[in-house]
XYZ file of C-alpha atoms in Angstrom:
382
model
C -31.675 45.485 0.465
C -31.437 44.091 -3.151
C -28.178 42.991 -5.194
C -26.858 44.743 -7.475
C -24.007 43.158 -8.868
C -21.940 39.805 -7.722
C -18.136 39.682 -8.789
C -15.809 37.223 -8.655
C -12.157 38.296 -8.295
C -9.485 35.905 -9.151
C -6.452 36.843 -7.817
C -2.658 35.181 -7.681
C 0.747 35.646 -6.641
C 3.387 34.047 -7.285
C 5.947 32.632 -4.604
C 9.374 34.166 -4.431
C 10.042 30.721 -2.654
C 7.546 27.617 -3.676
C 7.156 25.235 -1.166
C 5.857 21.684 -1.300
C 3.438 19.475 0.517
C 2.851 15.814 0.124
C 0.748 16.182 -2.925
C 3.245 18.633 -4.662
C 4.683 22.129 -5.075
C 3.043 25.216 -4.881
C 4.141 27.885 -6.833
C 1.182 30.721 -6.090
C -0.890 31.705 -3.879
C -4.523 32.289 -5.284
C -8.033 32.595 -3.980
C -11.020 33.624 -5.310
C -13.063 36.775 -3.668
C -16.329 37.625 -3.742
C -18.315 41.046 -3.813
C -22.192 41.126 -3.567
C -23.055 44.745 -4.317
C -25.953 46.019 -3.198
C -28.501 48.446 -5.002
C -27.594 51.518 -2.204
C -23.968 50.329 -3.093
C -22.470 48.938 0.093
C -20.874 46.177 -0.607
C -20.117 42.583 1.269
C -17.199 40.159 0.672
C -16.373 36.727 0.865
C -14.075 34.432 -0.107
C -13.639 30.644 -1.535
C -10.898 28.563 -0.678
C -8.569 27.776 -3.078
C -5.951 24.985 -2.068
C -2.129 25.422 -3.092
C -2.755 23.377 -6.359
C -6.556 24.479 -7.139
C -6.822 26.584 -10.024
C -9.269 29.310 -8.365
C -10.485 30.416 -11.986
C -12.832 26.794 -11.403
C -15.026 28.550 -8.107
C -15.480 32.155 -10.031
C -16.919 30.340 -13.248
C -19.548 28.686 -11.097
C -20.120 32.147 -9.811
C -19.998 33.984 -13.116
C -21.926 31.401 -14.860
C -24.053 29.691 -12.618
C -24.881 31.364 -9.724
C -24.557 35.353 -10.167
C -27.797 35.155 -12.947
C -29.674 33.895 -9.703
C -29.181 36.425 -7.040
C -29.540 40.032 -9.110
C -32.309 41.476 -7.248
C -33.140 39.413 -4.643
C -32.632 40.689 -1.199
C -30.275 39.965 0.862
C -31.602 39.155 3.707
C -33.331 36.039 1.687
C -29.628 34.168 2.694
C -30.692 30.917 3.315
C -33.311 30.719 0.944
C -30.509 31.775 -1.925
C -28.302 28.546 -0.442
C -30.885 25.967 -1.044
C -31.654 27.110 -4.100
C -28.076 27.411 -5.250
C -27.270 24.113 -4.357
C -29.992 22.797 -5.872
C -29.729 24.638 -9.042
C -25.712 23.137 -8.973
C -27.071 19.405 -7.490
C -26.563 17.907 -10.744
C -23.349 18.386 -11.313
C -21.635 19.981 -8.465
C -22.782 18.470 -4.945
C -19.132 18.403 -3.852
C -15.602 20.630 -4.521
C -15.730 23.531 -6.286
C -19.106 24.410 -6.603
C -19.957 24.016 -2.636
C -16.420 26.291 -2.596
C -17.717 28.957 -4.911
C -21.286 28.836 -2.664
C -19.151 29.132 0.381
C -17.692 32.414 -1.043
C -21.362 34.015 -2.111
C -22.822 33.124 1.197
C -19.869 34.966 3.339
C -20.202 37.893 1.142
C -24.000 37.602 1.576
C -23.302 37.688 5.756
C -21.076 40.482 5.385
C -23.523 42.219 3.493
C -26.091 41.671 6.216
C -23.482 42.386 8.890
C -22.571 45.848 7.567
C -26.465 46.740 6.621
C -27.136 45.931 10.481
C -24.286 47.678 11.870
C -23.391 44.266 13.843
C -20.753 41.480 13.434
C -22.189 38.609 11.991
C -21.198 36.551 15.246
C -24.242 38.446 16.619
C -26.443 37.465 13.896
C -25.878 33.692 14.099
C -26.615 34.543 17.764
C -23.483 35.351 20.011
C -20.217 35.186 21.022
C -18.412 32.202 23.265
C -15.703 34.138 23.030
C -13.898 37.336 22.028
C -10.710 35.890 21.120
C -9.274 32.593 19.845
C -6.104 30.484 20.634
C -3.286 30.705 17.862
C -1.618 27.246 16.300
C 0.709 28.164 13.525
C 0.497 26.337 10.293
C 3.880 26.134 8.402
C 6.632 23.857 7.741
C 6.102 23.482 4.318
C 9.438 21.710 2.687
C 11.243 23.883 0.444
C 14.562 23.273 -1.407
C 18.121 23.269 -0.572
C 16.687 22.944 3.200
C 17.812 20.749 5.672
C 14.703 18.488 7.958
C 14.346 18.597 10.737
C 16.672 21.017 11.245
C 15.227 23.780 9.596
C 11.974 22.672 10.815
C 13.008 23.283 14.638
C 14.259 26.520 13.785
C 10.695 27.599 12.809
C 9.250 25.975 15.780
C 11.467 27.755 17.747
C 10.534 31.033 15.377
C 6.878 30.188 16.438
C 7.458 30.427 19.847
C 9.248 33.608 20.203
C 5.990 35.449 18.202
C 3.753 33.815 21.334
C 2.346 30.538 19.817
C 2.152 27.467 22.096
C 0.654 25.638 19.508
C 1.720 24.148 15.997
C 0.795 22.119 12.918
C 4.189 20.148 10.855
C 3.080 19.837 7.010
C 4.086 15.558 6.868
C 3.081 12.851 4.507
C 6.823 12.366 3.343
C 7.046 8.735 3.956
C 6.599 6.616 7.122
C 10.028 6.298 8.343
C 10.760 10.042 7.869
C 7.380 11.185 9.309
C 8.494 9.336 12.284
C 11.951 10.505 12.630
C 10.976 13.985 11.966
C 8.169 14.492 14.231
C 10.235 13.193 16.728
C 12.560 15.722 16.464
C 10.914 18.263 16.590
C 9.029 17.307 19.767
C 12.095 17.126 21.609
C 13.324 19.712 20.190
C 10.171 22.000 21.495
C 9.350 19.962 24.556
C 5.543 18.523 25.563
C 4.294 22.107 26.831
C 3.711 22.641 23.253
C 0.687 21.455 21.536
C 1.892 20.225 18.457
C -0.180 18.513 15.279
C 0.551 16.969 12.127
C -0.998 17.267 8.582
C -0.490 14.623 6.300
C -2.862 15.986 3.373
C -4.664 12.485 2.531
C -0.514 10.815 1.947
C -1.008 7.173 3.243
C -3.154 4.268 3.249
C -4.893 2.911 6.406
C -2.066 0.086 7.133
C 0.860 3.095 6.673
C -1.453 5.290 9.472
C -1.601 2.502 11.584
C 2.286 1.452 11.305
C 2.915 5.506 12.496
C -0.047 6.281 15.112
C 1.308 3.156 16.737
C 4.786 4.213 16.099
C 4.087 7.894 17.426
C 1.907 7.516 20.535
C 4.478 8.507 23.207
C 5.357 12.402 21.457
C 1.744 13.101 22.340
C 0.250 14.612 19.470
C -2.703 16.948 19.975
C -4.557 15.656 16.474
C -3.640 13.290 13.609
C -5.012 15.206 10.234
C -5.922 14.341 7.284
C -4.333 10.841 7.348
C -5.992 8.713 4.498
C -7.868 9.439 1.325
C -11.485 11.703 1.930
C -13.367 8.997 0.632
C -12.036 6.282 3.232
C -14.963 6.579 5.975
C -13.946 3.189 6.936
C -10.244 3.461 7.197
C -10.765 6.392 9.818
C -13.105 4.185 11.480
C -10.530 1.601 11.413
C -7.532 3.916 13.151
C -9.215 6.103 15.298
C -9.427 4.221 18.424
C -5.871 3.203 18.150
C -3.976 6.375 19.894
C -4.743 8.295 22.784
C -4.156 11.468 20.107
C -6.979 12.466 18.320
C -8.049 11.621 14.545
C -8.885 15.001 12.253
C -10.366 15.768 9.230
C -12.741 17.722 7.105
C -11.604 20.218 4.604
C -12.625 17.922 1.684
C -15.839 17.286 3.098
C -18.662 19.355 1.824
C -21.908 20.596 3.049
C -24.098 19.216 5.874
C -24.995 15.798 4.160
C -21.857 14.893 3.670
C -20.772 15.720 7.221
C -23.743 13.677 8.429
C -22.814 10.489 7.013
C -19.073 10.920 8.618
C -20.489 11.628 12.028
C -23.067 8.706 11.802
C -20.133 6.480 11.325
C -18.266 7.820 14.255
C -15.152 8.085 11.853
C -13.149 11.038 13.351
C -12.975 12.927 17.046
C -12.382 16.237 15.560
C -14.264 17.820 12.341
C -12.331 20.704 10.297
C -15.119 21.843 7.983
C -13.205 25.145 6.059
C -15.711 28.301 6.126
C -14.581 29.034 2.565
C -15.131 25.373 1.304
C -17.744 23.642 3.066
C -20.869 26.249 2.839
C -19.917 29.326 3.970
C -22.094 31.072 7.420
C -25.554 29.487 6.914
C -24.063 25.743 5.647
C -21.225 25.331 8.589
C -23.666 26.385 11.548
C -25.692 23.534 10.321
C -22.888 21.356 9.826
C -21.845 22.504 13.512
C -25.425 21.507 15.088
C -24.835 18.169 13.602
C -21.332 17.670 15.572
C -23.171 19.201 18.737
C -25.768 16.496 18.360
C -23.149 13.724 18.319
C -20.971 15.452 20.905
C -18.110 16.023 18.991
C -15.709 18.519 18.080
C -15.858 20.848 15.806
C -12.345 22.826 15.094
C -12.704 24.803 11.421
C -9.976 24.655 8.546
C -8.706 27.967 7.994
C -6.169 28.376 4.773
C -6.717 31.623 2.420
C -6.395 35.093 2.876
C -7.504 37.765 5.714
C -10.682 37.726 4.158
C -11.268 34.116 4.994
C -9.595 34.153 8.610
C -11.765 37.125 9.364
C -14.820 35.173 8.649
C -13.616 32.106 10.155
C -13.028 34.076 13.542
C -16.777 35.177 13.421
C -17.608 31.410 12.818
C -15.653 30.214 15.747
C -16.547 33.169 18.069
C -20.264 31.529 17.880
C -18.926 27.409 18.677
C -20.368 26.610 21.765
C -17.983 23.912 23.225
C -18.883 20.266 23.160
C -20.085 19.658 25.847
C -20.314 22.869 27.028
C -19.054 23.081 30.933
C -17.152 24.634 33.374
C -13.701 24.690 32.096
C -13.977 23.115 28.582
C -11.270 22.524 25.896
C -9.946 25.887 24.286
C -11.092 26.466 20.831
C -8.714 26.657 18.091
C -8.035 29.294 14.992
C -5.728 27.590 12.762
C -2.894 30.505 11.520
C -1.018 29.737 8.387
C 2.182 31.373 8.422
C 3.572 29.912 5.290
C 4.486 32.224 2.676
C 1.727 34.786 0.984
C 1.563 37.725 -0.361
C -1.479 39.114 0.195
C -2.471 37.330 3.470
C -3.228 40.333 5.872
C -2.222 43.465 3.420
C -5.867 42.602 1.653
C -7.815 43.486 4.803
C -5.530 46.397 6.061
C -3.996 44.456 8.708
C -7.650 43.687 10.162
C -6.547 41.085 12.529
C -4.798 41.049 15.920
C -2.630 38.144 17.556
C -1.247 38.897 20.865
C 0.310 36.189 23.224
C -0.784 33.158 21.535
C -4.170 34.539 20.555
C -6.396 36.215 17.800
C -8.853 38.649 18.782
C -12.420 38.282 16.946
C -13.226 41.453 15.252
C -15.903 43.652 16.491
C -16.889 45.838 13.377
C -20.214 45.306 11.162
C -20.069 42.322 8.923
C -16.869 39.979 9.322
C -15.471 42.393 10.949
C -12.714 44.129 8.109
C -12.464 46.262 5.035
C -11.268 44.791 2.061
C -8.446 47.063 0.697
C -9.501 47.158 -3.218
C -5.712 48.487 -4.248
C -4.645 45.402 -2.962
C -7.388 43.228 -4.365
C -6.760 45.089 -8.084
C -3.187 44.730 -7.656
C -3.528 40.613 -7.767
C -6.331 40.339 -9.127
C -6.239 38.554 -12.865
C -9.515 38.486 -14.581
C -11.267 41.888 -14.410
């Protein structure tokens, strides 16, 4: 089957109520989706990450202007062959960021594609499922004003729990002294039967993580993410081994090189390459092969729209655990429940959480149908 057409849709919302993190306010919500049309005119769809400060119009010019010109009329089922030659065509100026981001996008829509061609999930083209449903941590907690912390943070955690979550993820990075206070709070506040993990979006320097893993280590935290800088391979090296709690990262790591030269350091316990970011299908099984070979975890970044977390669910679905064994460690599906418009009304409400869980989806492709009023009613470039 031969492309037709490839279309980048940039589409934004703004936040009744912004919300920060510890590199600043977000005032939108934004992504960037993909559409490979093919020649019979089915169509596939992906989608690029696009953090709370990116400006997603960065992802669809490398698709409009770099990568689109490559892929009319080739077929589709030529996926992998398309990646390598993207990247390389991109190499000299884009090994990293947005132009791995944008080829994450392409490379869903290309599955998709396949998927609905085939009549079969794409979990059963990248050969199976390990599972037919996921468990559910809830990402939230984002600081917003006029608020009061922790107190309006145990509120949601106690929000959380009521909907069936037993797991969660505080946004932190605030400062040392209040990370500690406020993480403490809240774990008393929901008791040690919940899993609960912190994000600290790259805030502190290797002596500040220190001063707080050591500070920390009797709340039990499930994983430590995103503690230093993405460039400081040594200063995860440096803190992993010093908590019982494991060390996390990976959304700002791109492609399978990258990802190599973390794992031969032995810098982190748990990788979180993001679908939408760090290759799409074909990039993050390899990247997943590579953890499997160093017997480490894998659990995937998910942060975008319904589009995204439908993919990502596919993705997962195929994770074999590591090691695999009797009675291994769950796998994760990380749930954002911060603020967004256009979260799950873009794929018709395509995905299911029931008692703590997400159920992978079972129709052709990644497993939903984009809802094009939605996608024209935020969409800002077409």
């Amino acid at each position: 089957m031969k492309i037709k057409e490839v279309k980048a849709y940039v589409i934004k919302a703004p936040l009744e109520e912004p919300f920060s993190f510890s590199q600043g306010w977000v005032y939108n919500r934004s992504s960037v989706i993909v559409e490979v049309v093919c020649q019979d005119g089915e169509s596939g769809f992906g989608e690029c990450l696009c953090h709370g400060m990116q400006p997603p119009e960065v992802a669809a010019a490398f698709i409009e202007n770099c990568y689109a010109q490559y892929m009319i009329g080739r077929d589709i089922f030529d996926v992998e062959v398309m990646w390598e030659q993207l990247y390389n065509i991109a190499r000299p100026f884009g090994q990293q960021g947005a132009a791995v981001n944008a080829l994450s996008g392409v490379d869903i829509a290309l599955w998709d594609a396949i998927g609905k061609h085939l009549g079969k999930p794409v979990s059963k083209l990248l050969g199976g499922n390990f599972r037919e449903s996921v468990k559910a941590y809830a990402t939230g907690f984002y600081r917003k004003k006029g608020r009061r912390y922790p107190d309006d943070a145990i509120e949601e955690a106690k929000g959380y729990i009521k909907k069936g979550f037993r797991g969660m993820k505080l946004k932190t990075g605030f400062g040392v002294d209040t990370d500690i206070e406020y993480i403490k709070a809240v774990r008393e506040a929901v008791g040690y039967d919940v899993m609960l993990m912190a994000d600290f979006n790259s805030a502190y320097s290797q002596a500040e993580a220190r001063r707080l893993l050591l500070a920390l280590e009797p709340e039990k935290l499930e994983f430590y993410e995103e503690l230093l800088a993405p460039e400081d391979i040594a200063g995860y090296k440096a803190i992993r081994n010093l908590t019982g709690s494991y060390i996390a990262a990976g959304e700002e790591i791109f492609g399978k090189i990258a990802f190599k030269d973390w794992l031969a350091e032995g810098a982190l316990d748990i990788y979180q390459p993001d679908l939408c970011s760090s290759g799409g299908f074909t990039e993050c099984k390899k990247i997943a092969a590579i953890c499997q070979a160093y017997n480490t975890m894998l659990i995937p970044h998910v942060w975008g729209s319904g589009v995204g977390l439908a993919a990502s669910l596919q993705f997962i679905a195929t994770l074999p655990s590591t090691p695999l064994r009797d009675k291994p460690q769950e796998m994760l599906v990380e749930y954002d429940q911060s603020s967004h418009p256009f979260r799950l009304d873009l794929i018709n409400d395509g995905v299911r959480f029931t008692d703590g869980y997400v159920e992978v989806p079972t129709a052709p492709g990644i497993g939903v149908e984009v809802n094009r009023s939605v996608l024209e009613k935020y969409c800002v470039n077409k």
